[in-house]
PDB file of C-alpha atoms in Angstrom:
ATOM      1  CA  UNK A 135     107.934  95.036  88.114  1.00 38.00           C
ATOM      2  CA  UNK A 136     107.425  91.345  88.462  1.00 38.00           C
ATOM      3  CA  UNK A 137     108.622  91.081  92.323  1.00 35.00           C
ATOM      4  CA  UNK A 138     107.319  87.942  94.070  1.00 33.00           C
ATOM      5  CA  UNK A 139     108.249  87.494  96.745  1.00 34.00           C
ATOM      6  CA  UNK A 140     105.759  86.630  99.523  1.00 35.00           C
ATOM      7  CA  UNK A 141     103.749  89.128 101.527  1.00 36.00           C
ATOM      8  CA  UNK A 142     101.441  89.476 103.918  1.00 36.00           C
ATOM      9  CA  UNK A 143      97.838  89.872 103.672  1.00 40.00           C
ATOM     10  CA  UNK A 144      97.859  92.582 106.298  1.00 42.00           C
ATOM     11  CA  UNK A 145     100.593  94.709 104.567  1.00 43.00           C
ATOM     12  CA  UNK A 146      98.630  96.147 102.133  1.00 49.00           C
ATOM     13  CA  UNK A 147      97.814  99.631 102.080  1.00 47.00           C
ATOM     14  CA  UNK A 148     101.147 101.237 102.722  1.00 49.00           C
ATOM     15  CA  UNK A 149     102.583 104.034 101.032  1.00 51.00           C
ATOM     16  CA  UNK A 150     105.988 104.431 100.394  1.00 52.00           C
ATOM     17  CA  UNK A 151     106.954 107.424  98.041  1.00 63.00           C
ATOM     18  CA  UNK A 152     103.662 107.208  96.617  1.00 82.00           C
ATOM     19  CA  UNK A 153     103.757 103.498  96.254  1.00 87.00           C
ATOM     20  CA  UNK A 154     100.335 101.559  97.196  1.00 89.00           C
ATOM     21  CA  UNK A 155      99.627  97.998  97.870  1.00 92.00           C
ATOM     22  CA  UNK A 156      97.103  96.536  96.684  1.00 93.00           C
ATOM     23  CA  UNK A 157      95.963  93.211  97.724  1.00 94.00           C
ATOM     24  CA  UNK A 158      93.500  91.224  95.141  1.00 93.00           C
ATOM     25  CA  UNK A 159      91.344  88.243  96.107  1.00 92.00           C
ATOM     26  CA  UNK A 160      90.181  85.933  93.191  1.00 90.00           C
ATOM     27  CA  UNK A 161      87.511  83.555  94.659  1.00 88.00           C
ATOM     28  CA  UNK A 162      87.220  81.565  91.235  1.00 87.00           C
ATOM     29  CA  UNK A 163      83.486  80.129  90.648  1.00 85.00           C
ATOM     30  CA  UNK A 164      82.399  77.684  92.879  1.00 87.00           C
ATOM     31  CA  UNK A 165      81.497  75.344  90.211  1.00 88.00           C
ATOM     32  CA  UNK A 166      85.071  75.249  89.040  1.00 87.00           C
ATOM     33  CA  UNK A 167      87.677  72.341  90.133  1.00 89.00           C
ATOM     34  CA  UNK A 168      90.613  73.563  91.914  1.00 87.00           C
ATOM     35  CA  UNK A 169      92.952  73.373  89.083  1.00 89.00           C
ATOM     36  CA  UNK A 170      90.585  75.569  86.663  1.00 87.00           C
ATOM     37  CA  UNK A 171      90.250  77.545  89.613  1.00 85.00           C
ATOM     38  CA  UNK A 172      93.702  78.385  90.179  1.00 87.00           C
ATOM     39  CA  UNK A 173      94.328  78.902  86.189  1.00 88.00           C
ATOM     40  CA  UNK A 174      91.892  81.293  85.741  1.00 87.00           C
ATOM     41  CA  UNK A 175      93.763  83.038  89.191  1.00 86.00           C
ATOM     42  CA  UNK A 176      96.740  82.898  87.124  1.00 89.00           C
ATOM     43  CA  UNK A 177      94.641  84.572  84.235  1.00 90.00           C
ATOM     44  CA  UNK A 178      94.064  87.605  85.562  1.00 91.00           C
ATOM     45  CA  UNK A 179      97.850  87.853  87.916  1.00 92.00           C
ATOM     46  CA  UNK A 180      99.113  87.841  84.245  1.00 93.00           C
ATOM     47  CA  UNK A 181      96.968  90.490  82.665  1.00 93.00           C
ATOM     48  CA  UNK A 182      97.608  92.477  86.003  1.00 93.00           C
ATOM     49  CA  UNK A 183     101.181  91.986  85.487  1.00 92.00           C
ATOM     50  CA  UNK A 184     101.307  93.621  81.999  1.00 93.00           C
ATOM     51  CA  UNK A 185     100.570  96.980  83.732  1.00 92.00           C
ATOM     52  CA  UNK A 186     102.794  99.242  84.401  1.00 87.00           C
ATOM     53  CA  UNK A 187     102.705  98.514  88.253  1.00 88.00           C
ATOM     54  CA  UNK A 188     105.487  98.268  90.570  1.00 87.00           C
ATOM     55  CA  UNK A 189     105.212  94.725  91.162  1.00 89.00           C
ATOM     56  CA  UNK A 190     102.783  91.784  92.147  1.00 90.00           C
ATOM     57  CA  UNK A 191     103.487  89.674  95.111  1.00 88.00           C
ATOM     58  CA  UNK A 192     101.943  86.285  95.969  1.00 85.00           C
ATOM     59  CA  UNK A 193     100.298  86.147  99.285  1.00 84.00           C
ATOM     60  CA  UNK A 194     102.189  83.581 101.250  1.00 69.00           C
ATOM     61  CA  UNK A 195      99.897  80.993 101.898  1.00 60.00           C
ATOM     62  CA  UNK A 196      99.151  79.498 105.616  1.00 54.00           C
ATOM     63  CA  UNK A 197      98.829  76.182 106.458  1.00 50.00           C
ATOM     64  CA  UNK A 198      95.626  74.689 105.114  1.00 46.00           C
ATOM     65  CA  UNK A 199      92.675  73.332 107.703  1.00 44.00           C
ATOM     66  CA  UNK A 200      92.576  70.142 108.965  1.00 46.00           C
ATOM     67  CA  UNK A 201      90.871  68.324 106.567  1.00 44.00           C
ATOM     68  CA  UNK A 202      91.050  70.280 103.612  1.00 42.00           C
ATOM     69  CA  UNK A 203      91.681  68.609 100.694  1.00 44.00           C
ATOM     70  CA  UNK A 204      93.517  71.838  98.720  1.00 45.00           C
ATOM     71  CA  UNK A 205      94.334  75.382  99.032  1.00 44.00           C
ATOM     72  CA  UNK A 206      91.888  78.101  99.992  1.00 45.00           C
ATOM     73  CA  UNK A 207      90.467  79.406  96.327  1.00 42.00           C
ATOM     74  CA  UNK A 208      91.071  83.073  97.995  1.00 42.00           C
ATOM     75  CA  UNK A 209      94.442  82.214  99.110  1.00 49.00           C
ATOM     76  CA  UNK A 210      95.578  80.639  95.511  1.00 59.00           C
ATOM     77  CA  UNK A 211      93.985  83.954  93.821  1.00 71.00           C
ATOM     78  CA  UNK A 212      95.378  86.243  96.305  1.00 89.00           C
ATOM     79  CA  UNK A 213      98.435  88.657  95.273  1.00 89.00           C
ATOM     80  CA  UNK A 214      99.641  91.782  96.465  1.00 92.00           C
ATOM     81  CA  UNK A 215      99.810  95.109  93.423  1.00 92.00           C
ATOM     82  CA  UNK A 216     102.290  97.201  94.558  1.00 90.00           C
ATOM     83  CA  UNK A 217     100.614 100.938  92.094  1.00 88.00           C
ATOM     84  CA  UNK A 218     101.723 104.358  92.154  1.00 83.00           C
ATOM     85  CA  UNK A 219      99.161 106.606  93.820  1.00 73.00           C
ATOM     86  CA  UNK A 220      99.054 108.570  91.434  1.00 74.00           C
ATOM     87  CA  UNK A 221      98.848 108.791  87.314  1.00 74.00           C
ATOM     88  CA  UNK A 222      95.888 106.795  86.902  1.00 82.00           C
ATOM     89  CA  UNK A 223      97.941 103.292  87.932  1.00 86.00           C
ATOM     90  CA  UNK A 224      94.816 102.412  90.368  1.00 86.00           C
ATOM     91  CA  UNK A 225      92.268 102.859  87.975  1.00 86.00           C
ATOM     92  CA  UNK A 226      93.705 101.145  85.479  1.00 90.00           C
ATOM     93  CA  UNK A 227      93.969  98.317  87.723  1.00 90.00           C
ATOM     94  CA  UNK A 228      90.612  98.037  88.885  1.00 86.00           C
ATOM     95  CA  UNK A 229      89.200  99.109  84.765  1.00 86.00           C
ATOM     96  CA  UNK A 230      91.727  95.413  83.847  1.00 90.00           C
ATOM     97  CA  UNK A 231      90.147  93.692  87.202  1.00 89.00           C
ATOM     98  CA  UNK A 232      86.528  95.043  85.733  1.00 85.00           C
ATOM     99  CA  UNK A 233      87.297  94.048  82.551  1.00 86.00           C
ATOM    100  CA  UNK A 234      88.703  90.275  83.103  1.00 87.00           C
ATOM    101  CA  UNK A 235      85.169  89.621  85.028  1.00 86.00           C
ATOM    102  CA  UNK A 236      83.297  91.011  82.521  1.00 82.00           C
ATOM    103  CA  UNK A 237      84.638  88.281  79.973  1.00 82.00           C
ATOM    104  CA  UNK A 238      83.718  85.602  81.873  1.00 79.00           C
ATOM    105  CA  UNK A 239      80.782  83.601  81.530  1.00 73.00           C
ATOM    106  CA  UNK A 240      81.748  82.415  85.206  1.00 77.00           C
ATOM    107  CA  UNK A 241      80.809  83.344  88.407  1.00 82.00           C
ATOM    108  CA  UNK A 242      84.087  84.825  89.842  1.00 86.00           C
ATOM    109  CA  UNK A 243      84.247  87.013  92.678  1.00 87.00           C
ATOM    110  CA  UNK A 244      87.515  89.526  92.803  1.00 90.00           C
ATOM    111  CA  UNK A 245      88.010  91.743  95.867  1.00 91.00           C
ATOM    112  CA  UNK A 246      90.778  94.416  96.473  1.00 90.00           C
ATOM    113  CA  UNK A 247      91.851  96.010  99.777  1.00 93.00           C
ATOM    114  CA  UNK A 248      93.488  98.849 100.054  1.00 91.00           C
ATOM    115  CA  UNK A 249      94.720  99.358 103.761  1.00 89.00           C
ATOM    116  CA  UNK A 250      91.618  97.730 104.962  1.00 90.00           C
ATOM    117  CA  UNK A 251      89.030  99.104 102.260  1.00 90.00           C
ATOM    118  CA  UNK A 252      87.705  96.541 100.785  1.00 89.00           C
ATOM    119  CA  UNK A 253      85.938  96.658  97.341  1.00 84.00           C
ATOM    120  CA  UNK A 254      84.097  93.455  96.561  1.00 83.00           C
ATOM    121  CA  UNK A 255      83.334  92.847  92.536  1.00 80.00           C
ATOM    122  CA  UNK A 256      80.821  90.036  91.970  1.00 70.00           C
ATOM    123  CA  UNK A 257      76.957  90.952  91.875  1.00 54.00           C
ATOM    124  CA  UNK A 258      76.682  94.278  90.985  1.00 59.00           C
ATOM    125  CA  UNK A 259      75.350  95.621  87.626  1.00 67.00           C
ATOM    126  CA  UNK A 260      77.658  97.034  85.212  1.00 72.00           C
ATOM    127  CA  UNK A 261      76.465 100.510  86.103  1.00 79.00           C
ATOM    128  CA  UNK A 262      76.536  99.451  90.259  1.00 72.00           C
ATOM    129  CA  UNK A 263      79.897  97.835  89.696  1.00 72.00           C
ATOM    130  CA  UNK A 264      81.250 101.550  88.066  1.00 78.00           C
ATOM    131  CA  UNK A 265      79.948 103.499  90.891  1.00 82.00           C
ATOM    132  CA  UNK A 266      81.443 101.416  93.364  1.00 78.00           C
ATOM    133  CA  UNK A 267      84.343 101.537  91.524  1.00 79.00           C
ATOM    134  CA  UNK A 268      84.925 105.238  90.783  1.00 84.00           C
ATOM    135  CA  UNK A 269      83.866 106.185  94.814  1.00 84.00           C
ATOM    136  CA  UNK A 270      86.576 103.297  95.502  1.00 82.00           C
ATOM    137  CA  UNK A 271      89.300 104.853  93.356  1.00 83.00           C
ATOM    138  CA  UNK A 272      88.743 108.732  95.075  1.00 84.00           C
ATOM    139  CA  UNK A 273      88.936 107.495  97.710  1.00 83.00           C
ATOM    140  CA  UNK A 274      92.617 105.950  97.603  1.00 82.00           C
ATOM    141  CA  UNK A 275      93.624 109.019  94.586  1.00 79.00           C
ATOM    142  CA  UNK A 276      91.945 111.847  96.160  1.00 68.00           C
ATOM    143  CA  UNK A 277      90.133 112.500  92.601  1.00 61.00           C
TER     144      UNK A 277
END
């Protein structure tokens, strides 16, 4: 655990003796100035990093636009979860992603792609958000 070294956004999804990455996207509320935006990014990378995951990667950052006056809020937020396939690792990921937004007053957005399978949590309901989430999590487990 606790790897971070940079990766690529297009890596994810790769599985390696039952290894999968996972690559989360916080886009932090709007409202938010960048540096409350990329603390509450930090937030949830360090709630995600209590799990017992393989590691968590930051998402090396491109250059940023002409003009722009910071980093991309999906670019600070985004990180790579390296989970086993199996054992439940994935949905206890996704139940600690679920969980973090549902504590917030704020209008985050959190997405997480899985080799190109993209789950986006914002708008849903509680009870739309855990449908979407348990079709999500079968399936990448198979359950």
């Amino acid at each position: 655990m606790g790897n971070h070294a940079a990766a690529r956004p297009g890596r994810t999804g790769r599985q390696l003796d039952g290894v999968v990455d996972v690559l989360v996207a916080v886009a932090p509320d709007p409202e938010l100035d960048a540096e409350a935006g990329e603390r509450t990014a930090r937030q949830l990378r360090a709630e995600i990093a209590e799990l017992d995951i393989e590691s968590v990667r930051a998402v090396a950052a491109g250059p940023a636009p002409d003009g722009a006056k910071g980093a991309d809020a999906v670019t600070v937020g985004a990180i790579v979860v390296a989970v086993s396939a199996s054992g439940g690792l994935l949905t206890t990921l996704v139940g600690t992603v679920r969980d973090w937004l549902s504590r917030s007053a704020a209008r985050h957005r959190v997405s997480l792609t899985i080799d190109g399978d993209t789950i986006d949590l914002e708008r849903a309901t509680a009870d739309e958000r855990r449908e979407l989430i348990e079709a999500y999590i079968r399936r990448h487990t198979g359950d």
